[in-house]
Amino acid sequence: MNVLQKISALFLFITITCCAQKTTFSEDVVSYIANNGTEKQYNYAYDELLKMLENQFPETEANAEGWKYMNANKEKHVSEMITLLAPVYEKNFTHEEIKSMNAFYLTDAGKQLVADGSKLSEAQKQEVNEFYASATGKKIMEKQPILAAEIGKVSEGWSRDLYETALSMLK
């Protein structure tokens, strides 16, 4: 290899490494959003929107294509929301903190907390308390007001855009 080839190879390696780290962080954030129940909440919100729209705009021959689109594109629209949320978490937490949060939500206690926190066993309650007493857990609690405001803005925009899309297709 000549010097130019070595420099090119080094540049390519650095670029791939940098991009891979960023992608991994983003992927971990998306996993966290799925694991902590947030994605489930947006799936529910989408379903509720469709129920509301069914009352306002029952399916007719004129809007059948719009209904077909809305029913077929739930995953796409929820995925867009998750993509919009990822930067909020990336801005407020480090990659290591996201990994720690993900690890907690993959435990039995974390899964039960998402499924139904009122049914946590005593051991699971202890595990939840230990997590929230950790540095990462404390940071989550500290960041709650900031996260709520930022997520609220993103969610409002997503909801508005989705509703406008639905209206334009179903009227």
CSV table of C-alpha atoms in Angstrom, one decimal:
chain,number,residue,atom,x,y,z
A,1,MET,CA,0.0,0.0,0.0
A,2,ASN,CA,1.3,3.4,-0.8
A,3,VAL,CA,0.9,6.4,1.6
A,4,LEU,CA,-2.3,7.7,-0.2
A,5,GLN,CA,-4.0,4.3,0.1
A,6,LYS,CA,-3.0,4.0,3.8
A,7,ILE,CA,-4.5,7.5,4.5
A,8,SER,CA,-7.6,6.7,2.5
A,9,ALA,CA,-8.0,3.4,4.4
A,10,LEU,CA,-7.5,5.2,7.8
A,11,PHE,CA,-10.0,7.9,6.9
A,12,LEU,CA,-12.5,5.2,5.8
A,13,PHE,CA,-12.0,3.3,9.1
A,14,ILE,CA,-12.4,6.5,11.2
A,15,THR,CA,-15.6,7.5,9.3
A,16,ILE,CA,-17.1,4.0,9.7
A,17,THR,CA,-16.2,3.9,13.4
A,18,CYS,CA,-17.6,7.3,14.1
A,19,CYS,CA,-20.8,6.6,12.2
A,20,ALA,CA,-21.2,3.2,13.7
A,21,GLN,CA,-20.9,4.7,17.2
A,22,LYS,CA,-23.6,7.3,16.4
A,23,THR,CA,-25.8,4.7,14.9
A,24,THR,CA,-25.4,2.4,17.8
A,25,PHE,CA,-26.3,5.2,20.2
A,26,SER,CA,-29.4,6.0,18.1
A,27,GLU,CA,-30.3,2.3,17.9
A,28,ASP,CA,-30.0,2.0,21.7
A,29,VAL,CA,-32.2,5.0,22.2
A,30,VAL,CA,-34.9,3.5,19.8
A,31,SER,CA,-34.6,0.2,21.8
A,32,TYR,CA,-35.0,2.1,25.0
A,33,ILE,CA,-38.1,3.8,23.7
A,34,ALA,CA,-39.6,0.5,22.8
A,35,ASN,CA,-38.6,-1.2,26.1
A,36,ASN,CA,-39.8,1.5,28.4
A,37,GLY,CA,-43.3,1.5,27.0
A,38,THR,CA,-43.2,4.8,25.1
A,39,GLU,CA,-43.6,3.1,21.7
A,40,LYS,CA,-46.6,1.2,23.1
A,41,GLN,CA,-48.2,4.5,24.2
A,42,TYR,CA,-47.9,5.9,20.7
A,43,ASN,CA,-49.4,2.8,19.2
A,44,TYR,CA,-52.3,3.2,21.6
A,45,ALA,CA,-52.6,6.9,20.7
A,46,TYR,CA,-52.7,6.0,17.0
A,47,ASP,CA,-55.4,3.4,17.6
A,48,GLU,CA,-57.4,5.9,19.6
A,49,LEU,CA,-57.1,8.5,16.8
A,50,LEU,CA,-58.5,6.0,14.3
A,51,LYS,CA,-61.4,5.2,16.6
A,52,MET,CA,-62.2,8.9,16.9
A,53,LEU,CA,-61.9,9.4,13.2
A,54,GLU,CA,-64.2,6.4,12.5
A,55,ASN,CA,-67.0,8.3,14.4
A,56,GLN,CA,-66.4,11.5,12.5
A,57,PHE,CA,-65.7,10.0,9.1
A,58,PRO,CA,-67.2,6.6,8.6
A,59,GLU,CA,-65.7,4.7,5.7
A,60,THR,CA,-67.3,5.4,2.4
A,61,GLU,CA,-66.5,4.7,-1.2
A,62,ALA,CA,-65.1,8.3,-1.4
A,63,ASN,CA,-62.7,7.9,1.5
A,64,ALA,CA,-61.9,4.2,1.3
A,65,GLU,CA,-58.4,4.8,0.0
A,66,GLY,CA,-57.7,7.2,2.9
A,67,TRP,CA,-58.8,4.6,5.5
A,68,LYS,CA,-56.7,2.0,3.7
A,69,TYR,CA,-53.7,4.3,4.0
A,70,MET,CA,-54.4,5.1,7.7
A,71,ASN,CA,-54.8,1.5,8.6
A,72,ALA,CA,-51.8,0.3,6.7
A,73,ASN,CA,-49.4,3.0,7.9
A,74,LYS,CA,-49.6,2.8,11.6
A,75,GLU,CA,-46.2,1.3,12.0
A,76,LYS,CA,-44.7,4.0,9.7
A,77,HIS,CA,-46.3,6.9,11.6
A,78,VAL,CA,-45.3,5.5,15.0
A,79,SER,CA,-41.8,4.8,13.8
A,80,GLU,CA,-41.6,8.5,12.7
A,81,MET,CA,-42.6,9.6,16.2
A,82,ILE,CA,-39.9,7.4,17.7
A,83,THR,CA,-37.4,8.8,15.3
A,84,LEU,CA,-38.4,12.3,16.4
A,85,LEU,CA,-38.1,11.4,20.1
A,86,ALA,CA,-34.6,9.9,19.8
A,87,PRO,CA,-32.7,13.2,19.7
A,88,VAL,CA,-34.5,14.3,22.9
A,89,TYR,CA,-33.0,11.3,24.7
A,90,GLU,CA,-29.6,11.7,23.0
A,91,LYS,CA,-29.4,15.3,24.1
A,92,ASN,CA,-30.3,14.5,27.7
A,93,PHE,CA,-28.5,11.2,28.4
A,94,THR,CA,-25.1,9.7,27.5
A,95,HIS,CA,-24.9,6.5,25.6
A,96,GLU,CA,-23.8,4.6,28.7
A,97,GLU,CA,-26.9,5.9,30.6
A,98,ILE,CA,-29.1,4.8,27.8
A,99,LYS,CA,-27.5,1.3,27.9
A,100,SER,CA,-28.1,1.2,31.7
A,101,MET,CA,-31.7,2.3,31.2
A,102,ASN,CA,-32.2,-0.4,28.5
A,103,ALA,CA,-30.6,-3.0,30.7
A,104,PHE,CA,-33.1,-2.2,33.5
A,105,TYR,CA,-36.1,-2.3,31.2
A,106,LEU,CA,-35.0,-5.7,29.9
A,107,THR,CA,-35.1,-7.2,33.5
A,108,ASP,CA,-38.2,-8.9,34.8
A,109,ALA,CA,-38.8,-5.9,37.1
A,110,GLY,CA,-38.5,-3.5,34.2
A,111,LYS,CA,-40.8,-5.5,32.0
A,112,GLN,CA,-43.4,-5.8,34.8
A,113,LEU,CA,-43.1,-2.1,35.6
A,114,VAL,CA,-44.1,-1.4,32.0
A,115,ALA,CA,-46.8,-4.1,31.8
A,116,ASP,CA,-48.5,-3.2,35.1
A,117,GLY,CA,-46.5,-1.6,37.9
A,118,SER,CA,-49.2,-2.4,40.4
A,119,LYS,CA,-48.3,-6.1,40.1
A,120,LEU,CA,-44.6,-5.8,41.0
A,121,SER,CA,-43.5,-8.5,43.4
A,122,GLU,CA,-41.6,-7.3,46.5
A,123,ALA,CA,-38.3,-8.3,44.9
A,124,GLN,CA,-39.2,-6.4,41.8
A,125,LYS,CA,-40.1,-3.3,43.8
A,126,GLN,CA,-36.7,-3.5,45.4
A,127,GLU,CA,-35.0,-3.8,42.0
A,128,VAL,CA,-37.0,-0.8,40.8
A,129,ASN,CA,-36.0,1.2,43.9
A,130,GLU,CA,-32.4,0.2,43.5
A,131,PHE,CA,-32.4,1.4,39.8
A,132,TYR,CA,-34.0,4.7,40.7
A,133,ALA,CA,-31.5,5.2,43.5
A,134,SER,CA,-28.6,4.7,41.0
A,135,ALA,CA,-26.9,7.6,39.3
A,136,THR,CA,-28.8,6.9,36.1
A,137,GLY,CA,-32.1,6.6,37.9
A,138,LYS,CA,-31.5,9.9,39.8
A,139,LYS,CA,-30.7,11.6,36.5
A,140,ILE,CA,-33.9,10.3,34.9
A,141,MET,CA,-35.9,11.8,37.8
A,142,GLU,CA,-33.9,15.1,37.6
A,143,LYS,CA,-34.5,15.3,33.9
A,144,GLN,CA,-38.3,14.5,34.1
A,145,PRO,CA,-39.5,18.2,33.7
A,146,ILE,CA,-37.1,18.8,30.8
A,147,LEU,CA,-38.1,15.5,29.1
A,148,ALA,CA,-41.8,16.1,29.6
A,149,ALA,CA,-41.6,19.5,28.0
A,150,GLU,CA,-39.4,18.4,25.1
A,151,ILE,CA,-41.4,15.2,24.5
A,152,GLY,CA,-44.6,17.2,24.7
A,153,LYS,CA,-43.5,19.5,22.0
A,154,VAL,CA,-42.5,16.7,19.7
A,155,SER,CA,-45.6,14.7,20.5
A,156,GLU,CA,-47.9,17.7,19.8
A,157,GLY,CA,-46.3,18.3,16.4
A,158,TRP,CA,-46.6,14.6,15.5
A,159,SER,CA,-50.2,14.4,16.6
A,160,ARG,CA,-51.1,17.6,14.7
A,161,ASP,CA,-49.4,16.4,11.5
A,162,LEU,CA,-51.0,13.0,11.8
A,163,TYR,CA,-54.4,14.5,12.4
A,164,GLU,CA,-54.1,16.9,9.5
A,165,THR,CA,-53.0,14.0,7.2
A,166,ALA,CA,-56.0,11.9,8.3
A,167,LEU,CA,-58.4,14.8,7.8
A,168,SER,CA,-57.1,15.5,4.3
A,169,MET,CA,-57.5,11.8,3.4
A,170,LEU,CA,-60.8,11.1,5.1
A,171,LYS,CA,-63.0,14.1,4.4
